[in-house]
Amino acid sequence: MTTPESTDVLVVGSGFGGAITAYHLAAGGAKVTILERGPWLSGTDFDHDFLLGSSYTRAFDFVVGDGMSVLGGNCVGGGSVVYFAALPRAPGFVFERRGSIGRRMWPAAISRDTLDPWYDRIAEAMPVRTQDWDDVTYAGGLWAAACNHSGRTANPVPNGVDNDKCVNCNWMMSGCRFDAKRSLLFNYLPAALAHGARIRPLHEVQRLERTDDGGYRVHYNVVHDEDYRLQSGSGAIDAKIVVLAAGAGATPVILQRSEPTLGAMPHAVGRYFSGNGERLNTAVLDEERVRDVLGLSRGADLAYEANQIGKGPCVANWDRLDGSLPEYSRYSLEQLYFPPGLGTILAQVPGATTPSWFGVDKKEMLRRWRSWLIIFTMIEDDNEGVFGPPPPTGNANRISQQMLGHGPLSYHPTANTQRAWAESDADVKDILERDGLAKVAPWTNDLVGAYTVHPLASCRIGDDPSTSALDDRHELRGHPGVFVTDGSAVPGALTVNPAMTIAALAERAVPGIVRAARERGVDVVYGAPSPDGQTSGRRATLPLASDLLRR
């Protein structure tokens, strides 16, 4: 048998949870290897089309489950490459949520106040900027005007976009060929590489097992670069520390498949999955009413053109992000671009009495595609998702050569979740149907169930071992030296886009990982600056980091 390779730290996944931990550990002197399931794309690799084999299908992973479908990133840089760069911080009440377990979900050590210094580090590293109204697209302005017309407020969303480079090309979701989106390809990952970390694309981790010296052996398959259903090789790497950051739809599957060789998993592995409470509504606009009621016009052009947005969500309504409101009645509403294809299938005709996949009304609605506005809702759900037995390889049974698979996730929304969706749907309807501005309908769940682009909580942190897979340092219970730092560690729905919180939690997890690595004989220190060399954010977290290093 060929002797496996070895490394100090093996990081699985290169999104926010993987890239951030990899950078700090490599900068601290550890030998770091990153295994990424997807391809390594950059610059001109990001195509401006929806064809099979373009970046649109190569860089995404769409997994259909039972009652829930998950869309995630599948490339070096993970979700940061294909997300819309919306980077708000979670509101304070989120950290006090009780959810389905009836008691505080988050660890006592984490609140909005204690996480703020780690948020600041991300804001410095990305960097994150607060948009002003001059940055807002016409679609965002229309949503803001409609909110104002209905007596609501609207807010530009903080983001990670360099406006000096952005050309409003309309292909932000498929990566940015103009390097305007400040993904991890431009900060943490190149900084990790500069400190000696190695990234191996098209390496899909299958399982972990213990080694005789107390470390871990990580088994992987090499994925074919065109047909992801095929493997072109396999191997294993031994590591003293393993950081799992494969995403909330893949990390629990890897751990479940590892149980026969790694040992019993905590009860919460693969349970309490949250889709971040996400839901979409389509508003079909009456162009004349938009002009007459809101006073918005593009002269001879349409008041709104869905394929002319260029950016992701740039305006949100946050009126319901009020901690005094009861749980499950708090949510945010964001204007959003969603590309044609699956979006046109799932979007329903307003006023239809049954799911409207086709027919005369749907044909007319599609003819008016450029007059759509899509509103993205993020409510508080009940963490209903559960992962069943893992597939033979990977996180799903691959159906097509790229992008599409069928996974073991089961999700059946509770009355709490359904009521929250209904309340947010009614709010969207009230805002956009006033004075005949639009007709609104929520997307159907009948075809692919609920859907999320922000999967969370399938291996969550917490203080209660019966309801959390990880302790508050992100270490897997019963498996010292294994850490989880991706969205699966977040305890529940955040009511806002989660990237900023996932990243802040990953920053916070690093001191504990450094301590565990030292205990296992790795010569590593903690204290690297921001990837661009700034130290102001680091100074603010030093007392918190010192405490985590001692624990």
Coordinates of C-alpha atoms in Angstrom, one line a residue:
M1 CA 0.0 0.0 0.0
T2 CA 1.3 3.5 -0.9
T3 CA 2.1 5.5 2.2
P4 CA -0.3 8.5 2.5
E5 CA 0.9 12.0 2.3
S6 CA 1.0 14.0 5.5
T7 CA 0.4 17.6 6.5
D8 CA -0.1 19.4 9.8
V9 CA -3.6 20.8 9.0
L10 CA -6.0 19.5 6.3
V11 CA -8.7 21.9 5.4
V12 CA -11.7 20.6 3.5
G13 CA -13.3 23.3 1.4
S14 CA -12.1 26.7 0.4
G15 CA -15.1 29.0 1.1
F16 CA -15.3 31.4 4.1
G17 CA -14.8 28.7 6.7
G18 CA -11.9 27.0 4.9
A19 CA -10.0 30.0 3.5
I20 CA -9.9 32.0 6.7
T21 CA -8.7 29.2 8.9
A22 CA -6.2 28.1 6.2
Y23 CA -4.7 31.6 6.0
H24 CA -4.2 32.0 9.7
L25 CA -2.7 28.6 10.3
A26 CA -0.4 28.8 7.3
A27 CA 0.7 32.3 8.4
G28 CA 1.3 30.9 11.9
G29 CA 3.8 28.4 10.5
A30 CA 1.7 25.2 10.1
K31 CA 1.9 23.1 6.9
V32 CA -1.6 23.5 5.4
T33 CA -3.3 21.6 2.6
I34 CA -6.7 22.6 1.2
L35 CA -8.8 20.0 -0.6
E36 CA -11.5 21.6 -2.8
R37 CA -14.2 19.6 -4.6
G38 CA -14.7 22.1 -7.4
P39 CA -12.5 23.6 -10.1
W40 CA -10.1 26.5 -9.8
L41 CA -11.6 29.4 -11.8
S42 CA -10.6 33.0 -12.1
G43 CA -10.9 36.0 -14.4
T44 CA -11.8 35.1 -17.9
D45 CA -12.9 31.6 -16.8
F46 CA -16.2 33.3 -15.7
D47 CA -18.4 33.0 -18.7
H48 CA -21.4 35.2 -19.5
D49 CA -23.8 32.5 -20.5
F50 CA -25.9 29.7 -19.0
L51 CA -24.6 26.9 -21.2
L52 CA -23.6 23.5 -19.9
G53 CA -19.9 23.5 -19.1
S54 CA -19.7 27.3 -18.5
S55 CA -18.8 28.7 -15.1
Y56 CA -22.5 28.8 -14.4
T57 CA -22.7 25.0 -14.2
R58 CA -19.1 24.2 -13.2
A59 CA -19.1 26.5 -10.1
F60 CA -22.4 25.6 -8.6
D61 CA -23.8 22.6 -6.8
F62 CA -27.6 22.2 -6.9
V63 CA -28.8 19.3 -4.7
V64 CA -32.5 18.4 -4.6
G65 CA -33.6 16.7 -1.4
D66 CA -36.9 15.7 0.1
G67 CA -38.7 19.0 0.8
M68 CA -35.5 21.2 0.4
S69 CA -33.1 22.0 -2.4
V70 CA -29.8 23.6 -1.8
L71 CA -27.7 25.7 -4.2
G72 CA -24.1 26.2 -3.2
G73 CA -20.7 27.1 -4.5
N74 CA -18.5 24.4 -6.1
C75 CA -15.1 26.0 -6.8
V76 CA -12.0 27.3 -5.2
G77 CA -13.2 30.2 -3.1
G78 CA -16.5 28.4 -2.5
G79 CA -19.7 30.5 -2.1
S80 CA -17.7 33.7 -2.1
V81 CA -17.1 33.3 -5.9
V82 CA -20.8 32.9 -6.8
Y83 CA -22.6 34.8 -4.0
F84 CA -24.0 38.3 -4.4
A85 CA -21.5 39.9 -2.0
A86 CA -24.1 41.0 0.5
L87 CA -22.4 41.2 3.9
P88 CA -24.7 42.5 6.6
R89 CA -24.2 41.5 10.3
A90 CA -26.8 39.4 12.1
P91 CA -29.1 41.4 14.4
G92 CA -28.5 41.1 18.1
F93 CA -31.8 39.1 18.8
V94 CA -30.6 36.3 16.6
F95 CA -28.0 35.2 19.2
E96 CA -30.8 35.0 21.9
R97 CA -33.1 32.8 19.8
R98 CA -34.6 29.7 21.4
G99 CA -35.9 28.0 18.3
S100 CA -37.3 24.5 18.3
I101 CA -35.3 23.4 21.4
G102 CA -37.0 25.9 23.6
R103 CA -33.8 27.4 25.1
R104 CA -30.9 29.5 23.9
M105 CA -29.5 27.9 20.7
W106 CA -26.2 29.8 20.7
P107 CA -23.3 29.2 23.1
A108 CA -23.4 31.5 26.1
A109 CA -19.9 32.8 25.0
I110 CA -21.3 34.3 21.8
S111 CA -23.5 37.3 21.4
R112 CA -23.6 40.2 18.9
D113 CA -21.4 42.2 21.2
T114 CA -18.7 39.5 21.6
L115 CA -18.9 38.7 17.8
D116 CA -18.6 42.4 16.7
P117 CA -14.8 42.5 17.0
W118 CA -14.6 39.5 14.7
Y119 CA -17.0 41.0 12.3
D120 CA -14.7 44.0 12.2
R121 CA -11.8 41.8 11.2
I122 CA -13.8 40.6 8.2
A123 CA -14.9 44.1 7.3
E124 CA -11.2 45.1 7.2
A125 CA -10.0 42.0 5.2
M126 CA -12.6 41.8 2.5
P127 CA -13.1 44.9 2.7
V128 CA -16.8 45.5 3.4
R129 CA -18.3 48.9 2.4
T130 CA -21.7 50.5 3.1
Q131 CA -23.4 51.4 -0.2
D132 CA -25.0 54.8 -0.5
W133 CA -28.0 55.6 -2.7
D134 CA -25.8 56.6 -5.6
D135 CA -24.6 53.0 -5.8
V136 CA -28.1 51.5 -5.8
T137 CA -29.4 49.9 -9.1
Y138 CA -32.7 50.9 -10.6
A139 CA -34.2 47.7 -9.3
G140 CA -33.0 48.5 -5.8
G141 CA -34.3 52.0 -6.1
L142 CA -37.7 50.7 -7.3
W143 CA -37.9 48.5 -4.2
A144 CA -36.9 51.3 -2.0
A145 CA -39.5 53.6 -3.5
A146 CA -42.2 51.0 -3.1
C147 CA -41.2 50.5 0.6
N148 CA -41.4 54.2 1.2
H149 CA -44.7 54.5 -0.6
S150 CA -46.2 51.8 1.8
G151 CA -44.8 53.5 4.9
R152 CA -41.8 51.3 5.3
T153 CA -38.1 52.0 5.3
A154 CA -35.3 50.7 3.1
N155 CA -31.6 50.4 3.5
P156 CA -28.6 49.9 1.1
V157 CA -27.0 46.5 1.9
P158 CA -23.3 46.4 3.0
N159 CA -21.3 44.6 0.4
G160 CA -18.0 43.4 -0.9
V161 CA -17.9 45.0 -4.3
D162 CA -15.3 47.3 -5.7
N163 CA -17.4 49.9 -7.6
D164 CA -14.4 51.2 -9.4
K165 CA -14.1 47.9 -11.2
C166 CA -17.8 46.9 -11.5
V167 CA -19.2 47.4 -15.0
N168 CA -22.8 46.3 -14.2
C169 CA -22.4 43.4 -16.6
N170 CA -25.3 41.4 -15.0
W171 CA -23.3 38.2 -14.4
M172 CA -22.3 38.6 -10.8
M173 CA -23.8 35.2 -9.8
S174 CA -21.5 33.3 -12.2
G175 CA -18.3 34.8 -10.8
C176 CA -16.8 38.2 -11.7
R177 CA -14.5 38.3 -14.7
F178 CA -13.7 41.9 -14.0
D179 CA -12.5 41.1 -10.4
A180 CA -14.9 43.6 -8.9
K181 CA -16.4 41.1 -6.4
R182 CA -14.1 40.9 -3.4
S183 CA -14.3 37.1 -3.1
L184 CA -11.8 35.0 -1.2
L185 CA -9.7 34.7 -4.4
F186 CA -8.4 38.2 -3.6
N187 CA -7.7 38.2 0.1
Y188 CA -7.5 35.1 2.3
L189 CA -6.6 32.5 -0.3
P190 CA -3.7 34.3 -2.0
A191 CA -2.4 35.2 1.5
A192 CA -2.6 31.5 2.5
L193 CA -0.7 30.5 -0.6
A194 CA 1.9 33.1 0.1
H195 CA 2.5 31.5 3.4
G196 CA 3.0 28.0 1.8
A197 CA -0.5 26.6 1.9
R198 CA -1.4 24.2 -1.0
I199 CA -4.8 24.1 -2.7
R200 CA -5.9 21.0 -4.6
P201 CA -9.0 21.6 -6.7
L202 CA -11.2 18.7 -7.9
H203 CA -10.5 16.8 -4.7
E204 CA -13.7 15.5 -3.1
V205 CA -13.3 14.3 0.5
Q206 CA -15.1 11.1 1.3
R207 CA -14.4 10.1 4.8
L208 CA -12.0 10.4 7.8
E209 CA -10.5 7.7 10.0
R210 CA -8.2 7.8 13.0
T211 CA -4.5 7.0 12.7
D212 CA -2.5 5.1 15.3
D213 CA -0.7 8.3 16.4
G214 CA -3.9 10.1 17.3
G215 CA -4.2 12.0 14.1
Y216 CA -6.6 11.6 11.2
R217 CA -6.4 10.1 7.7
V218 CA -8.6 11.9 5.1
H219 CA -9.7 9.9 2.1
Y220 CA -10.6 11.7 -1.2
N221 CA -11.5 11.1 -4.8
V222 CA -10.2 13.1 -7.7
V223 CA -13.2 14.5 -9.6
H224 CA -13.1 14.5 -13.4
D225 CA -12.8 18.1 -14.6
E226 CA -15.8 17.9 -17.0
D227 CA -18.1 15.2 -15.7
Y228 CA -18.4 15.4 -11.9
R229 CA -20.0 11.9 -11.8
L230 CA -16.6 10.4 -12.7
Q231 CA -13.4 10.0 -10.7
S232 CA -9.9 10.1 -12.1
G233 CA -8.1 8.9 -9.0
S234 CA -8.2 8.7 -5.2
G235 CA -5.8 9.0 -2.3
A236 CA -5.4 9.8 1.4
I237 CA -3.6 12.5 3.4
D238 CA -2.7 12.2 7.1
A239 CA -3.1 15.3 9.3
K240 CA -2.9 16.2 12.9
I241 CA -5.7 18.7 12.6
V242 CA -8.7 18.5 10.2
V243 CA -10.9 21.5 9.5
L244 CA -14.1 20.7 7.8
A245 CA -15.6 23.5 5.8
A246 CA -17.3 21.7 2.9
G247 CA -20.6 23.5 3.4
A248 CA -23.7 22.7 5.4
G249 CA -24.9 20.3 2.7
A250 CA -21.6 18.3 2.6
T251 CA -19.8 18.5 6.0
P252 CA -22.5 16.3 7.8
V253 CA -22.5 13.8 5.0
I254 CA -18.7 13.4 5.3
L255 CA -19.0 12.9 9.0
Q256 CA -21.9 10.4 8.7
R257 CA -19.9 8.4 6.2
S258 CA -16.9 8.5 8.5
E259 CA -18.7 7.0 11.5
P260 CA -17.7 3.3 10.9
T261 CA -14.0 4.3 10.9
L262 CA -14.0 7.4 13.0
G263 CA -16.4 6.4 15.8
A264 CA -19.8 7.5 16.9
M265 CA -20.9 11.0 15.9
P266 CA -22.6 13.5 18.1
H267 CA -26.4 13.3 17.8
A268 CA -26.7 16.7 16.2
V269 CA -24.5 15.8 13.2
G270 CA -26.8 16.0 10.2
R271 CA -29.7 17.3 12.3
Y272 CA -31.2 20.8 12.9
F273 CA -30.5 21.9 9.3
S274 CA -31.8 25.4 8.5
G275 CA -32.3 26.9 5.1
N276 CA -32.0 30.3 6.7
G277 CA -35.7 30.6 6.3
E278 CA -35.4 31.6 2.7
R279 CA -38.2 32.2 0.3
L280 CA -38.8 34.1 -3.0
N281 CA -41.7 36.2 -4.3
T282 CA -42.1 37.4 -7.8
A283 CA -43.7 40.8 -8.5
V284 CA -44.9 41.4 -12.1
L285 CA -44.9 45.2 -12.4
D286 CA -47.3 47.5 -14.1
E287 CA -44.9 49.9 -15.8
E288 CA -47.5 52.7 -16.1
R289 CA -48.3 52.5 -12.4
V290 CA -44.6 52.5 -11.5
R291 CA -44.3 55.7 -13.4
D292 CA -47.5 57.3 -12.2
V293 CA -47.3 56.2 -8.5
L294 CA -43.6 56.2 -7.8
G295 CA -42.5 58.7 -10.4
L296 CA -39.8 56.4 -11.8
S297 CA -39.1 56.3 -15.5
R298 CA -36.3 55.5 -17.9
G299 CA -37.8 57.6 -20.6
A300 CA -38.6 55.4 -23.6
D301 CA -37.2 52.3 -21.8
L302 CA -39.0 50.0 -19.4
A303 CA -39.1 51.2 -15.8
Y304 CA -37.5 47.9 -14.8
E305 CA -35.6 45.3 -16.7
A306 CA -34.8 42.1 -14.9
N307 CA -31.8 41.3 -17.1
Q308 CA -30.3 44.7 -16.6
I309 CA -29.6 44.7 -12.9
G310 CA -25.9 43.9 -12.8
K311 CA -25.5 43.5 -9.1
G312 CA -27.1 41.4 -6.3
P313 CA -29.3 42.6 -3.5
C314 CA -28.5 46.2 -2.9
V315 CA -31.6 47.4 -1.0
A316 CA -33.3 45.6 2.0
N317 CA -36.3 46.3 4.2
W318 CA -35.3 45.6 7.8
D319 CA -38.3 47.0 9.6
R320 CA -39.1 43.5 11.0
L321 CA -35.6 43.0 12.5
D322 CA -36.9 44.1 15.8
G323 CA -35.9 42.2 18.9
S324 CA -39.1 43.2 20.7
L325 CA -41.2 41.2 18.2
P326 CA -42.0 37.5 18.9
E327 CA -39.7 34.8 17.5
Y328 CA -40.8 33.7 14.0
S329 CA -42.2 37.1 13.2
R330 CA -38.8 38.7 12.4
Y331 CA -37.5 38.7 8.9
S332 CA -35.8 40.8 6.2
L333 CA -36.9 41.5 2.6
E334 CA -34.3 42.1 -0.1
Q335 CA -34.6 43.0 -3.7
L336 CA -32.8 40.3 -5.6
Y337 CA -31.8 39.3 -9.1
F338 CA -32.4 35.7 -10.1
P339 CA -31.3 34.5 -13.5
P340 CA -33.6 32.8 -16.0
G341 CA -33.8 29.0 -16.3
L342 CA -34.8 27.5 -12.9
G343 CA -36.2 30.9 -11.9
T344 CA -38.6 31.1 -14.7
I345 CA -39.8 27.5 -14.0
L346 CA -40.4 28.1 -10.3
A347 CA -41.8 31.6 -10.5
Q348 CA -45.6 31.4 -10.3
V349 CA -48.3 33.5 -12.1
P350 CA -49.9 35.9 -9.6
G351 CA -53.5 35.0 -9.0
A352 CA -53.2 31.4 -10.3
T353 CA -55.2 28.9 -8.2
T354 CA -52.9 26.0 -8.9
P355 CA -49.1 25.7 -9.6
S356 CA -48.6 27.5 -13.0
W357 CA -45.7 25.7 -14.7
F358 CA -47.1 26.4 -18.2
G359 CA -50.2 27.6 -20.0
V360 CA -51.4 30.9 -21.5
D361 CA -51.0 32.9 -18.3
K362 CA -47.4 31.6 -17.7
K363 CA -46.6 32.4 -21.4
E364 CA -47.8 36.0 -20.9
M365 CA -45.8 36.3 -17.7
L366 CA -42.6 35.1 -19.4
R367 CA -43.2 37.5 -22.2
R368 CA -43.0 40.2 -19.6
W369 CA -39.8 38.8 -18.0
R370 CA -38.2 42.2 -18.0
S371 CA -40.9 43.6 -15.8
W372 CA -40.3 41.3 -12.9
L373 CA -39.0 42.2 -9.4
I374 CA -37.9 39.4 -7.1
I375 CA -38.0 39.8 -3.4
F376 CA -35.9 37.5 -1.2
T377 CA -37.2 36.8 2.3
M378 CA -35.2 35.4 5.2
I379 CA -37.3 34.4 8.2
E380 CA -36.7 32.4 11.4
D381 CA -37.3 28.8 10.7
D382 CA -37.4 25.8 13.0
N383 CA -34.2 23.9 12.0
E384 CA -36.4 21.1 10.6
G385 CA -33.8 19.5 8.2
V386 CA -32.4 16.0 8.8
F387 CA -29.8 14.2 6.7
G388 CA -30.4 10.5 6.0
P389 CA -27.8 7.9 5.2
P390 CA -25.0 9.2 3.0
P391 CA -24.7 8.3 -0.7
P392 CA -21.9 6.0 -1.7
T393 CA -19.6 9.0 -2.6
G394 CA -19.8 12.8 -2.3
N395 CA -22.7 14.7 -0.9
A396 CA -25.3 13.6 -3.5
N397 CA -26.1 11.1 -6.2
R398 CA -25.0 13.0 -9.3
I399 CA -27.8 13.2 -11.9
S400 CA -26.0 15.4 -14.6
Q401 CA -22.3 15.7 -15.4
Q402 CA -22.3 19.1 -13.6
M403 CA -24.3 20.9 -11.0
L404 CA -27.3 18.7 -10.4
G405 CA -27.7 15.9 -7.8
H406 CA -30.2 14.2 -5.5
G407 CA -29.2 14.3 -1.8
P408 CA -30.2 12.7 1.5
L409 CA -31.7 15.9 3.1
S410 CA -35.3 15.8 4.4
Y411 CA -37.0 19.0 5.3
H412 CA -40.7 19.4 6.3
P413 CA -41.5 22.9 7.5
T414 CA -43.3 23.2 10.9
A415 CA -46.3 25.4 11.6
N416 CA -43.9 28.0 13.0
T417 CA -41.9 28.2 9.7
Q418 CA -45.0 28.2 7.5
R419 CA -46.6 30.9 9.5
A420 CA -43.4 33.1 9.3
W421 CA -43.3 32.6 5.5
A422 CA -47.0 33.5 5.2
E423 CA -46.4 36.7 7.3
S424 CA -43.5 37.8 5.1
D425 CA -45.4 36.9 1.9
A426 CA -48.2 39.1 3.1
D427 CA -45.8 42.0 3.8
V428 CA -44.3 41.8 0.3
K429 CA -47.7 41.7 -1.2
D430 CA -48.9 44.7 0.8
I431 CA -45.8 46.7 -0.3
L432 CA -45.9 46.0 -4.0
E433 CA -49.6 45.7 -4.7
R434 CA -50.5 49.1 -3.3
D435 CA -52.1 51.3 -5.8
G436 CA -51.7 48.7 -8.5
L437 CA -47.9 48.7 -8.7
A438 CA -47.6 45.0 -9.2
K439 CA -49.1 41.6 -8.8
V440 CA -47.2 39.3 -6.4
A441 CA -46.9 35.5 -5.9
P442 CA -44.5 33.4 -3.9
W443 CA -42.5 30.8 -5.7
T444 CA -43.9 27.3 -5.4
N445 CA -42.4 24.6 -3.2
D446 CA -44.1 21.9 -5.1
L447 CA -41.3 21.0 -7.5
V448 CA -38.1 21.1 -5.5
G449 CA -39.5 21.8 -2.0
A450 CA -38.2 24.8 -0.1
Y451 CA -34.9 26.1 -1.4
T452 CA -31.9 27.9 0.0
V453 CA -28.7 29.4 -1.2
H454 CA -27.5 29.8 2.5
P455 CA -27.6 26.3 4.1
L456 CA -26.8 26.4 7.9
A457 CA -26.7 24.5 11.2
S458 CA -26.3 20.8 10.2
C459 CA -23.3 20.5 12.6
R460 CA -24.0 23.5 14.9
I461 CA -22.1 25.0 17.8
G462 CA -23.7 25.1 21.2
D463 CA -23.4 24.5 24.9
D464 CA -25.8 21.5 25.1
P465 CA -24.2 18.3 23.8
S466 CA -27.6 16.8 23.0
T467 CA -28.5 19.5 20.5
S468 CA -25.1 20.7 19.2
A469 CA -22.4 18.8 17.4
L470 CA -19.6 21.2 18.2
D471 CA -18.5 23.1 21.4
D472 CA -18.2 26.8 21.3
R473 CA -14.7 26.5 19.9
H474 CA -16.0 24.6 16.9
E475 CA -14.4 21.3 17.9
L476 CA -16.4 18.2 17.1
R477 CA -17.6 16.6 20.3
G478 CA -15.8 13.3 21.0
H479 CA -13.3 13.9 18.2
P480 CA -10.5 16.1 19.4
G481 CA -8.6 17.8 16.6
V482 CA -11.6 17.9 14.2
F483 CA -13.1 21.3 13.7
V484 CA -16.1 22.6 11.6
T485 CA -16.0 26.2 10.5
D486 CA -18.5 26.5 7.6
G487 CA -22.2 27.4 7.6
S488 CA -23.1 24.1 9.2
A489 CA -21.6 25.5 12.5
V490 CA -24.1 28.4 12.6
P491 CA -26.9 27.4 15.1
G492 CA -29.9 28.6 13.1
A493 CA -31.4 31.1 10.7
L494 CA -30.0 34.6 10.9
T495 CA -32.7 36.7 9.1
V496 CA -30.0 38.2 6.9
N497 CA -27.4 37.0 4.4
P498 CA -25.1 34.8 6.5
A499 CA -21.6 35.1 4.8
M500 CA -20.4 37.8 7.2
T501 CA -21.4 35.8 10.2
I502 CA -19.9 32.5 8.9
A503 CA -16.7 34.5 8.3
A504 CA -16.6 36.1 11.7
L505 CA -17.2 32.8 13.4
A506 CA -14.3 31.3 11.4
E507 CA -12.0 34.1 12.5
R508 CA -13.1 33.5 16.1
A509 CA -12.5 29.7 15.8
V510 CA -8.8 30.1 14.8
P511 CA -7.3 30.6 18.3
G512 CA -8.9 27.4 19.5
I513 CA -7.6 25.5 16.4
V514 CA -4.1 26.9 17.0
R515 CA -4.2 25.7 20.6
A516 CA -5.3 22.2 19.5
A517 CA -2.6 22.1 16.9
R518 CA 0.1 23.0 19.4
E519 CA -1.1 20.3 21.7
R520 CA -0.7 17.8 18.8
G521 CA 2.9 18.9 18.2
V522 CA 2.4 21.5 15.4
D523 CA 4.7 24.4 15.6
V524 CA 2.2 27.2 15.0
V525 CA 1.5 30.6 16.5
Y526 CA -1.5 32.9 16.4
G527 CA -1.5 36.6 15.5
A528 CA -1.4 37.1 11.7
P529 CA -2.6 40.4 10.5
S530 CA -5.4 41.0 8.0
P531 CA -4.4 39.4 4.6
D532 CA -3.4 42.8 3.3
G533 CA -1.2 43.5 6.4
Q534 CA -3.5 45.7 8.4
T535 CA -3.5 45.2 12.2
S536 CA -6.2 47.5 13.5
G537 CA -8.8 44.7 13.5
R538 CA -6.4 42.3 15.1
R539 CA -5.7 44.6 18.0
A540 CA -9.4 44.7 19.0
T541 CA -9.7 40.9 19.1
L542 CA -6.4 40.1 21.0
P543 CA -8.1 39.9 24.5
L544 CA -10.7 37.6 23.1
A545 CA -8.2 35.5 21.2
S546 CA -6.0 35.2 24.3
D547 CA -9.0 33.7 26.2
L548 CA -9.7 31.2 23.5
L549 CA -6.0 30.2 23.3
R550 CA -6.1 29.4 27.1
R551 CA -9.3 27.4 27.1

